[in-house]
Short mmCIF file of C-alpha atoms in Angstrom, two decimals:
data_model
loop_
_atom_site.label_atom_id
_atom_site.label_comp_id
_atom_site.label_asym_id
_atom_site.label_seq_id
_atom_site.Cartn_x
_atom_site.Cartn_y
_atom_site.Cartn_z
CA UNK A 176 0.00 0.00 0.00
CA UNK A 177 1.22 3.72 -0.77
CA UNK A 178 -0.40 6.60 -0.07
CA UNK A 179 0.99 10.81 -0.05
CA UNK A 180 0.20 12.42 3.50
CA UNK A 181 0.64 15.98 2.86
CA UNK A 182 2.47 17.54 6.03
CA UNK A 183 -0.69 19.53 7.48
CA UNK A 184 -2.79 16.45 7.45
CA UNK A 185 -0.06 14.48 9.93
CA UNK A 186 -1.78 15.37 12.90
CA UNK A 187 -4.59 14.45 11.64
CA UNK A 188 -3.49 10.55 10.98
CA UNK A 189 -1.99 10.88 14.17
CA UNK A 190 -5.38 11.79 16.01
CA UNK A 191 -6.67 8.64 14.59
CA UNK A 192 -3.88 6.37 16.79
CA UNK A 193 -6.08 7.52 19.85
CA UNK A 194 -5.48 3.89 21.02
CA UNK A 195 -1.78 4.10 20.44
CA UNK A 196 1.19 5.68 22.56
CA UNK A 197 2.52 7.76 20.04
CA UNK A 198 6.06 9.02 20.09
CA UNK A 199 8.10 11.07 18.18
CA UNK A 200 11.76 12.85 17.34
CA UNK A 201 11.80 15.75 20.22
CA UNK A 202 14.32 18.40 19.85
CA UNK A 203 15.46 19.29 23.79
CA UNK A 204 18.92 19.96 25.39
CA UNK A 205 20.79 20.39 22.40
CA UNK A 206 19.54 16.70 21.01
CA UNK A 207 16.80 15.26 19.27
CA UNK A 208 15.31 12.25 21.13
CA UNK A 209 12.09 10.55 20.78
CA UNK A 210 9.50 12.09 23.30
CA UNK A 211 5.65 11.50 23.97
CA UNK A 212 3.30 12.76 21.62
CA UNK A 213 0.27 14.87 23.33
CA UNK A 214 -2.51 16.76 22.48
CA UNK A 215 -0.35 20.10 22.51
CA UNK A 216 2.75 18.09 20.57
CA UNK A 217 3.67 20.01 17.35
CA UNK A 218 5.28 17.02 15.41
CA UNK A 219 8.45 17.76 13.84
CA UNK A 220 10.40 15.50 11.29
CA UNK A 221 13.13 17.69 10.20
CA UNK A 222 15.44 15.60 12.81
CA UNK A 223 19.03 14.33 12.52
CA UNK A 224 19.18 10.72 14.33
CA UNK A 225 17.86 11.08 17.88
CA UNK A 226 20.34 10.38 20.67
CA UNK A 227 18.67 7.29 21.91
CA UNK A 228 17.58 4.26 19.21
CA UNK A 229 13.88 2.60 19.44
CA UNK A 230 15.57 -0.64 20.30
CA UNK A 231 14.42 1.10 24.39
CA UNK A 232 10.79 0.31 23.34
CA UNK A 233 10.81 -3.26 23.47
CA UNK A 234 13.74 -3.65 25.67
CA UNK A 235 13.92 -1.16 28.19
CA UNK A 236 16.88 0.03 30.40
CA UNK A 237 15.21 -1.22 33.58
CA UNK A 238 12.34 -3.76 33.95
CA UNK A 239 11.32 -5.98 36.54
CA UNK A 240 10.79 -9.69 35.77
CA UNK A 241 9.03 -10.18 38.74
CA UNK A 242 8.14 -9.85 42.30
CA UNK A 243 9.08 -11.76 45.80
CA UNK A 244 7.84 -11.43 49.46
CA UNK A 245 7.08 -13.75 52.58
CA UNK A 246 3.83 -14.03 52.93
CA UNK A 247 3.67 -16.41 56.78
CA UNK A 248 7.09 -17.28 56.19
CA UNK A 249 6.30 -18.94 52.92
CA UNK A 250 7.90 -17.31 49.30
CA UNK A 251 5.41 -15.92 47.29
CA UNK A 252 6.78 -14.30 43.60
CA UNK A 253 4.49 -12.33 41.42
CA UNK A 254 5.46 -12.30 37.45
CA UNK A 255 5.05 -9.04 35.83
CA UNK A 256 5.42 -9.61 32.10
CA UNK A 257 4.31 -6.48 30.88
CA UNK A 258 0.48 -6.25 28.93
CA UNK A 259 1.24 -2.20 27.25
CA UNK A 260 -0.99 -0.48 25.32
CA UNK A 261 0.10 -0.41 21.76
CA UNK A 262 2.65 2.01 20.99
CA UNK A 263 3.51 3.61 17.10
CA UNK A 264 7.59 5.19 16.98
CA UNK A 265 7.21 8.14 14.33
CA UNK A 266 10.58 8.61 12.40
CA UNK A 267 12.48 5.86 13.02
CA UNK A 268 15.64 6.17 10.57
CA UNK A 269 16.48 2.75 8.34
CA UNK A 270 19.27 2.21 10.47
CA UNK A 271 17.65 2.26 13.59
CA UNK A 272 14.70 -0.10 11.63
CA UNK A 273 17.64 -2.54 10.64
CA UNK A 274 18.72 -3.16 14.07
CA UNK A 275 15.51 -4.46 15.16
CA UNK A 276 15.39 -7.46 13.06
CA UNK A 277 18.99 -8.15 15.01
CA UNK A 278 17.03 -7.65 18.57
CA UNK A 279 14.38 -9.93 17.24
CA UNK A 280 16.81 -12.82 16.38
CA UNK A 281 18.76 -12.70 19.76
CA UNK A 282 15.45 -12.45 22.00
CA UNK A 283 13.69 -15.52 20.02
CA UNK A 284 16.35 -17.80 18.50
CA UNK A 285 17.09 -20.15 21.32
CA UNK A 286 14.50 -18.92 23.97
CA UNK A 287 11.64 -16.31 23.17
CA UNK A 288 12.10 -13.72 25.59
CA UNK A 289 8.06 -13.04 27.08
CA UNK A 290 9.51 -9.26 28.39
CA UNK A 291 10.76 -8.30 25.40
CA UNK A 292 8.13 -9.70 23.27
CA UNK A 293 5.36 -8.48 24.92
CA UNK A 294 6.63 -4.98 24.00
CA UNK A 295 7.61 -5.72 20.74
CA UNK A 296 4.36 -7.57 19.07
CA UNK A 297 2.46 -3.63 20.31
CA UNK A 298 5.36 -1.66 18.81
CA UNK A 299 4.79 -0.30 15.29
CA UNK A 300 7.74 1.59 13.59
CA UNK A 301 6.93 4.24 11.19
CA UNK A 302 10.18 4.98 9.31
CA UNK A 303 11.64 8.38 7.91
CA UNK A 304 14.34 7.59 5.00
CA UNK A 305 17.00 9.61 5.07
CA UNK A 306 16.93 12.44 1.98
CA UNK A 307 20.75 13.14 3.14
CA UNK A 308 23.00 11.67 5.51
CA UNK A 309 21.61 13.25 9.07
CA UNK A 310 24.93 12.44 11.32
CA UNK A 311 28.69 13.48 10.20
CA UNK A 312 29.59 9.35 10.97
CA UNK A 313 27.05 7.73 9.26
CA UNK A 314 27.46 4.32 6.99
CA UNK A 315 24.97 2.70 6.57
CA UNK A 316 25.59 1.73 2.76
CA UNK A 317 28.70 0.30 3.91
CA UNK A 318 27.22 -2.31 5.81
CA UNK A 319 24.54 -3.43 3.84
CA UNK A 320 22.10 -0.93 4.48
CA UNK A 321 20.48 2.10 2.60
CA UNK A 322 19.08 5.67 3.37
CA UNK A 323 15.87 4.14 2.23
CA UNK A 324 15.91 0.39 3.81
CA UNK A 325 12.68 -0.61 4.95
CA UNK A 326 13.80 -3.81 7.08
CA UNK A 327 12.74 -3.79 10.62
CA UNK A 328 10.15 -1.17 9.89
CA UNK A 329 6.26 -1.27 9.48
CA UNK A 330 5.93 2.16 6.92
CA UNK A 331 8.47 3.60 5.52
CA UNK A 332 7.72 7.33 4.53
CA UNK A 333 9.72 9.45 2.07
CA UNK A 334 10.10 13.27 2.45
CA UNK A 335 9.43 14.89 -0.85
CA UNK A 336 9.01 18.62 0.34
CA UNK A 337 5.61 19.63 1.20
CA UNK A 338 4.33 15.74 1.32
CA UNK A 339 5.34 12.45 2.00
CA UNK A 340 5.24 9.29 0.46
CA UNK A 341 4.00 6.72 2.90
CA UNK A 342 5.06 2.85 1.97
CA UNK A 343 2.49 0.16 4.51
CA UNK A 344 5.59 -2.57 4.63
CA UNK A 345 4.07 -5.15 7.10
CA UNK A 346 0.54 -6.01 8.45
CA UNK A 347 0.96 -3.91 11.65
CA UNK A 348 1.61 -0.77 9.00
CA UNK A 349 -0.78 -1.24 6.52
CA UNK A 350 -3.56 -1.23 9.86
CA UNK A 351 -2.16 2.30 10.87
CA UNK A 352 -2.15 3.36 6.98
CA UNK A 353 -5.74 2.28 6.76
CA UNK A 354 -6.76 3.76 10.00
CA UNK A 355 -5.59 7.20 9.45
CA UNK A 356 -8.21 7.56 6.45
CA UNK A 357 -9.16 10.57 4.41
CA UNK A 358 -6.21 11.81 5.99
CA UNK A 359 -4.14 10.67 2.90
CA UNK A 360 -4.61 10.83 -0.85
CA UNK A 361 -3.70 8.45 -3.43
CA UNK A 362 0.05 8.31 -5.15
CA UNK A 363 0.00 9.76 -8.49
CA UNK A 364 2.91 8.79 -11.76
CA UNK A 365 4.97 11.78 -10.55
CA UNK A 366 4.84 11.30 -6.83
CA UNK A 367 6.45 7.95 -7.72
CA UNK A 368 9.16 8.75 -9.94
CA UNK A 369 9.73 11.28 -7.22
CA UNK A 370 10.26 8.85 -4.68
CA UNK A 371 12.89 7.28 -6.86
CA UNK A 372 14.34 10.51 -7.87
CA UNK A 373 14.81 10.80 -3.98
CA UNK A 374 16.17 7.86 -2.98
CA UNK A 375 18.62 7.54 -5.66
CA UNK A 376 19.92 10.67 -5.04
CA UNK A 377 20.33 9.87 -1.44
CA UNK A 378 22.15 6.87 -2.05
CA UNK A 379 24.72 9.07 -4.14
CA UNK A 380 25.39 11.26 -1.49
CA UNK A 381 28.82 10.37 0.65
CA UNK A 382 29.30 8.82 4.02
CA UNK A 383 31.73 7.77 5.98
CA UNK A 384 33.15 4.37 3.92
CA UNK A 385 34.64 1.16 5.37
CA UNK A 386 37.00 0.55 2.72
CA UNK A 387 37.21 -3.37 2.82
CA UNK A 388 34.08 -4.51 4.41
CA UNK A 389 34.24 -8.17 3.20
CA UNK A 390 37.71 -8.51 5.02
CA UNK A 391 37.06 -7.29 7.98
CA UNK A 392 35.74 -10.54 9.55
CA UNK A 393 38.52 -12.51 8.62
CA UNK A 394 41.06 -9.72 9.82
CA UNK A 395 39.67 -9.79 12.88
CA UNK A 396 40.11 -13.75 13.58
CA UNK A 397 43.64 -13.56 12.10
CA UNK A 398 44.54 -10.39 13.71
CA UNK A 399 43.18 -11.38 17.10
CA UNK A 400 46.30 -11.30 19.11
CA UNK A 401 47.80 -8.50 17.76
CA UNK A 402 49.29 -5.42 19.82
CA UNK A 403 47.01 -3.20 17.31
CA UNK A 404 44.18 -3.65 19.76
CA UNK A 405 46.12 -2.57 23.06
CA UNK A 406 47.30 0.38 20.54
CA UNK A 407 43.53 1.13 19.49
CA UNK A 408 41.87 1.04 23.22
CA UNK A 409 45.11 3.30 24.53
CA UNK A 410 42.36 6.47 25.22
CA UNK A 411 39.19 4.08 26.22
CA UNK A 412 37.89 4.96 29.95
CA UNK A 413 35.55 2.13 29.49
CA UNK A 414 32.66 4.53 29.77
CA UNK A 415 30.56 1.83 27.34
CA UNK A 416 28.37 5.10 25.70
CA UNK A 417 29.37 3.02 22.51
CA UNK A 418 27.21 0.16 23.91
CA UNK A 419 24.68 2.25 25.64
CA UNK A 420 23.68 4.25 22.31
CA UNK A 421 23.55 1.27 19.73
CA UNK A 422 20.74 0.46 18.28
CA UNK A 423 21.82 -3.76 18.45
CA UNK A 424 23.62 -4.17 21.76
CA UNK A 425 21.33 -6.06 23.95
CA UNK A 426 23.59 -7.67 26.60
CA UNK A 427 21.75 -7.00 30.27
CA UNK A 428 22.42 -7.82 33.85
CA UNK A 429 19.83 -8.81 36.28
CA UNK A 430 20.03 -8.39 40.27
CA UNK A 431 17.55 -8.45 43.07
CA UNK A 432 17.11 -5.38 44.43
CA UNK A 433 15.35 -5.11 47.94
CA UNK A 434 12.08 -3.27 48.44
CA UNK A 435 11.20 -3.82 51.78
CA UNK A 436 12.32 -3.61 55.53
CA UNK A 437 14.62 -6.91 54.80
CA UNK A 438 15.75 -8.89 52.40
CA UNK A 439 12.64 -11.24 52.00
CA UNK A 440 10.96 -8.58 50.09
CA UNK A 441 11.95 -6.94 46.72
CA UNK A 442 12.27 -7.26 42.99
CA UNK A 443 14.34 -9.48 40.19
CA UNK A 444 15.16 -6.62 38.00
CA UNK A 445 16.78 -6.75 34.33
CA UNK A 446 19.28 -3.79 33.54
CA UNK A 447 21.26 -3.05 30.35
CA UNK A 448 24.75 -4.10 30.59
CA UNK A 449 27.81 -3.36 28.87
CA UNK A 450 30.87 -5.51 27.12
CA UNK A 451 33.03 -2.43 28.34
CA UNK A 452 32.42 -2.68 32.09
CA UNK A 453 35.81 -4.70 33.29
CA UNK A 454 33.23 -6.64 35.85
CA UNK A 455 30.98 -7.69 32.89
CA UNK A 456 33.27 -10.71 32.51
CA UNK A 457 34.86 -11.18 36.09
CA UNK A 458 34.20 -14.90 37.15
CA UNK A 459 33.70 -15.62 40.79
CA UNK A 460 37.06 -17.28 40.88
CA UNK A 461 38.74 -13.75 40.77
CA UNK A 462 39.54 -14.05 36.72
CA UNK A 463 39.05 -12.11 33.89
CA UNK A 464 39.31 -13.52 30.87
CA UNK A 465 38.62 -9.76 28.87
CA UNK A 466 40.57 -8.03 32.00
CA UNK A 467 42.23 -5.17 29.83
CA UNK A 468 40.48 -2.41 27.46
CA UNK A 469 42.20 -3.77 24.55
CA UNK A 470 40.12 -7.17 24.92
CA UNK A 471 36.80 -4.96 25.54
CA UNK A 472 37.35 -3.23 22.56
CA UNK A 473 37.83 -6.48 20.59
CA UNK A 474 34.85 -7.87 21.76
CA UNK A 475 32.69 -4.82 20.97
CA UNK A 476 34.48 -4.54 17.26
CA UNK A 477 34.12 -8.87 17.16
CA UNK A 478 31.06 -9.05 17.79
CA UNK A 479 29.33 -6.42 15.38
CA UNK A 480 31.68 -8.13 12.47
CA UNK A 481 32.54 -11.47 13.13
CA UNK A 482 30.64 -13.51 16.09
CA UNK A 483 27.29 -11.80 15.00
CA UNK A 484 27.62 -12.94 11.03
CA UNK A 485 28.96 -16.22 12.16
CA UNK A 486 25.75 -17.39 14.71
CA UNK A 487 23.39 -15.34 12.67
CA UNK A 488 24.85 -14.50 8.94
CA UNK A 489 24.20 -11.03 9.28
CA UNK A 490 26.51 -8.00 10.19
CA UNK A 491 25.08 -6.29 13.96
CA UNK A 492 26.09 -3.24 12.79
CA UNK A 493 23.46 -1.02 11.22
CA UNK A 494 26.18 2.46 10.85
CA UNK A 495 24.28 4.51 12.60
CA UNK A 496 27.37 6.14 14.16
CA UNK A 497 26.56 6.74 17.11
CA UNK A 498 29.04 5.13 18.92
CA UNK A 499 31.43 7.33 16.81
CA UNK A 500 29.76 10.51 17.62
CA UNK A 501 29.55 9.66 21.16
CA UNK A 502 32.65 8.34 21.90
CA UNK A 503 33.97 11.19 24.20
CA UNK A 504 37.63 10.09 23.39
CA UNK A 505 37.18 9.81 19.59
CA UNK A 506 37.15 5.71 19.14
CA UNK A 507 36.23 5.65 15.82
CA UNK A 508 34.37 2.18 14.50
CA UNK A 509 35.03 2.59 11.05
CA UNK A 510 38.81 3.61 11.20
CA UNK A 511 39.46 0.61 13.67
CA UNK A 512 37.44 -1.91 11.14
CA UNK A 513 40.01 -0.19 8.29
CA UNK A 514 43.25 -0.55 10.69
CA UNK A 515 42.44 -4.26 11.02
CA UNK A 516 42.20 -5.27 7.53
CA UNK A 517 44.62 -3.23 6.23
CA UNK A 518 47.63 -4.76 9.36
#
């Protein structure tokens, strides 16, 4: 299904979503990050990539897996897989949409995850493809992706000016599409041959390129023990803001925390972790087997290229960037992935 939503009629397919939790790209202390939608909300697309991916809306930072007390002296635990309303992302960018397929695969391959999935089979993405590249580190095309991918999104939608194109990709998008109503018009020829105009000319524009892509895999298992990585991770502080802001990093910690008076009474909680954090591999026994930042940083650069094809045959990296743009010591993804190939 496609459809043209001229830009004054948004709210108005938005105001048919009354069911839905509605979010959208928020411009606020300096960033753009996805924020509720209200009655009052003036919806702006004109965003760069917000701070934060969507991956937060099926897996959040913090969520309790379930409840414990002593009720008599006898345990009592209360699950509390969560039952949300349905909730509709406005503006996800492709690469954000092509790390969800990623989530998806690690949170139902060898167990289905009931937390995660519960939020996910309520979350509709509506996709914005990218006219120009929107962060100074993007590279995406180098990865497999495109300004205008449509995997891992519902609707994909296409801005051409004073309209946009809207593209129903799965079930869960064509039942938004259809819901919003008189609120769209039909595509005519030239709308089309806009949208390819578009997209073709956003695939010419340049980003950031990973020269050798194909090799870097390899160069990683052959270069594994080289000093190059101690060299590389020499300015790391291990913040993990690399993990923290990618859209595919799902590694997570749980702990009970206590809620009560002693220690009978609290909550199993699940928290994000990070492959940075020296303690994320500490065994009981005292060892480390990833005890320096050179190992972390392996891991991190391993697993995006190398461990992630190899289980699933598909790259975890979406180049989004991020974790270049964040980095507050200037780790750079893309000219590590070149060092190793060409050593």
């Amino acid at each position: 299904m496609e459809k043209i939503l001229f830009k004054e009629k948004l709210r108005q397919w938005v105001d048919t979503l009354s069911d839905y939790e509605v979010l959208a790209p928020a411009f606020a202390d300096s960033v753009w990050d996805y924020a509720r939608v209200e009655a009052e909300t003036e919806i702006d697309l004109s965003h760069t990539n917000t701070v934060n991916p969507p991956k937060q809306f099926a897996f959040p930072q913090r969520e309790v897996f379930f409840r414990f007390e002593r009720v008599d002296g006898v345990p009592r635990l209360t699950p509390t897989v969560p039952d949300p309303k349905p909730t509709l992302v406005l503006g996800v960018r492709p690469c954000d949409g092509r790390g969800m397929p990623c989530n998806d695969t690690v949170f139902s391959k060898e167990y289905r995850d009931p937390y995660y999935w519960a939020r996910r089979e309520k979350l509709t993405l509506v996709g914005l493809a990218c006219n120009e590249p929107y962060a100074p580190n993007c590279f995406c095309q180098s990865v497999g992706g495109s300004p205008h991918s449509t995997e891992g999104l519902d609707v994909l939608m296409t801005d051409l000016v004073d309209r946009f194109h809207v593209r129903g990709i799965t079930e869960k998008g064509l039942e938004v599409i259809e819901r919003g109503g008189d609120a769209f018009d039909r595509v005519k020829d030239d709308d089309a041959a806009e949208v390819e105009k578009v997209h073709a000319a956003a695939r010419s524009r340049p980003q950031r390129p990973v020269a050798e892509m194909d090799a870097v895999a390899k160069a990683i298992r052959e270069q594994f023990d080289s000093p190059l990585w101690e060299e590389m991770a020499r300015h790391c502080i291990g913040c993990g803001i690399c993990t923290y802001l990618c859209p595919t990093c799902h590694c997570f910690d749980m702990n009970d925390e206590v809620t009560g008076p002693n220690a009978g009474t609290g909550e199993r909680v699940r928290t994000w972790d990070n492959c940075q954090f020296p303690e994320f591999t500490m065994h009981t026994s005292g060892h480390n087997p990833r005890g320096d930042l050179a190992a972390r940083l392996r891991q991190r650069v391993a697993h995006k290229f190398l461990y992630f094809v190899e289980n699933h045959a598909t790259r975890q990296c979406t180049g989004c960037g991020r974790c270049i743009s964040g980095c507050p010591v200037g780790i750079d993804i893309v000219a590590v992935a070149d060092r190793v190939t060409r050593s």
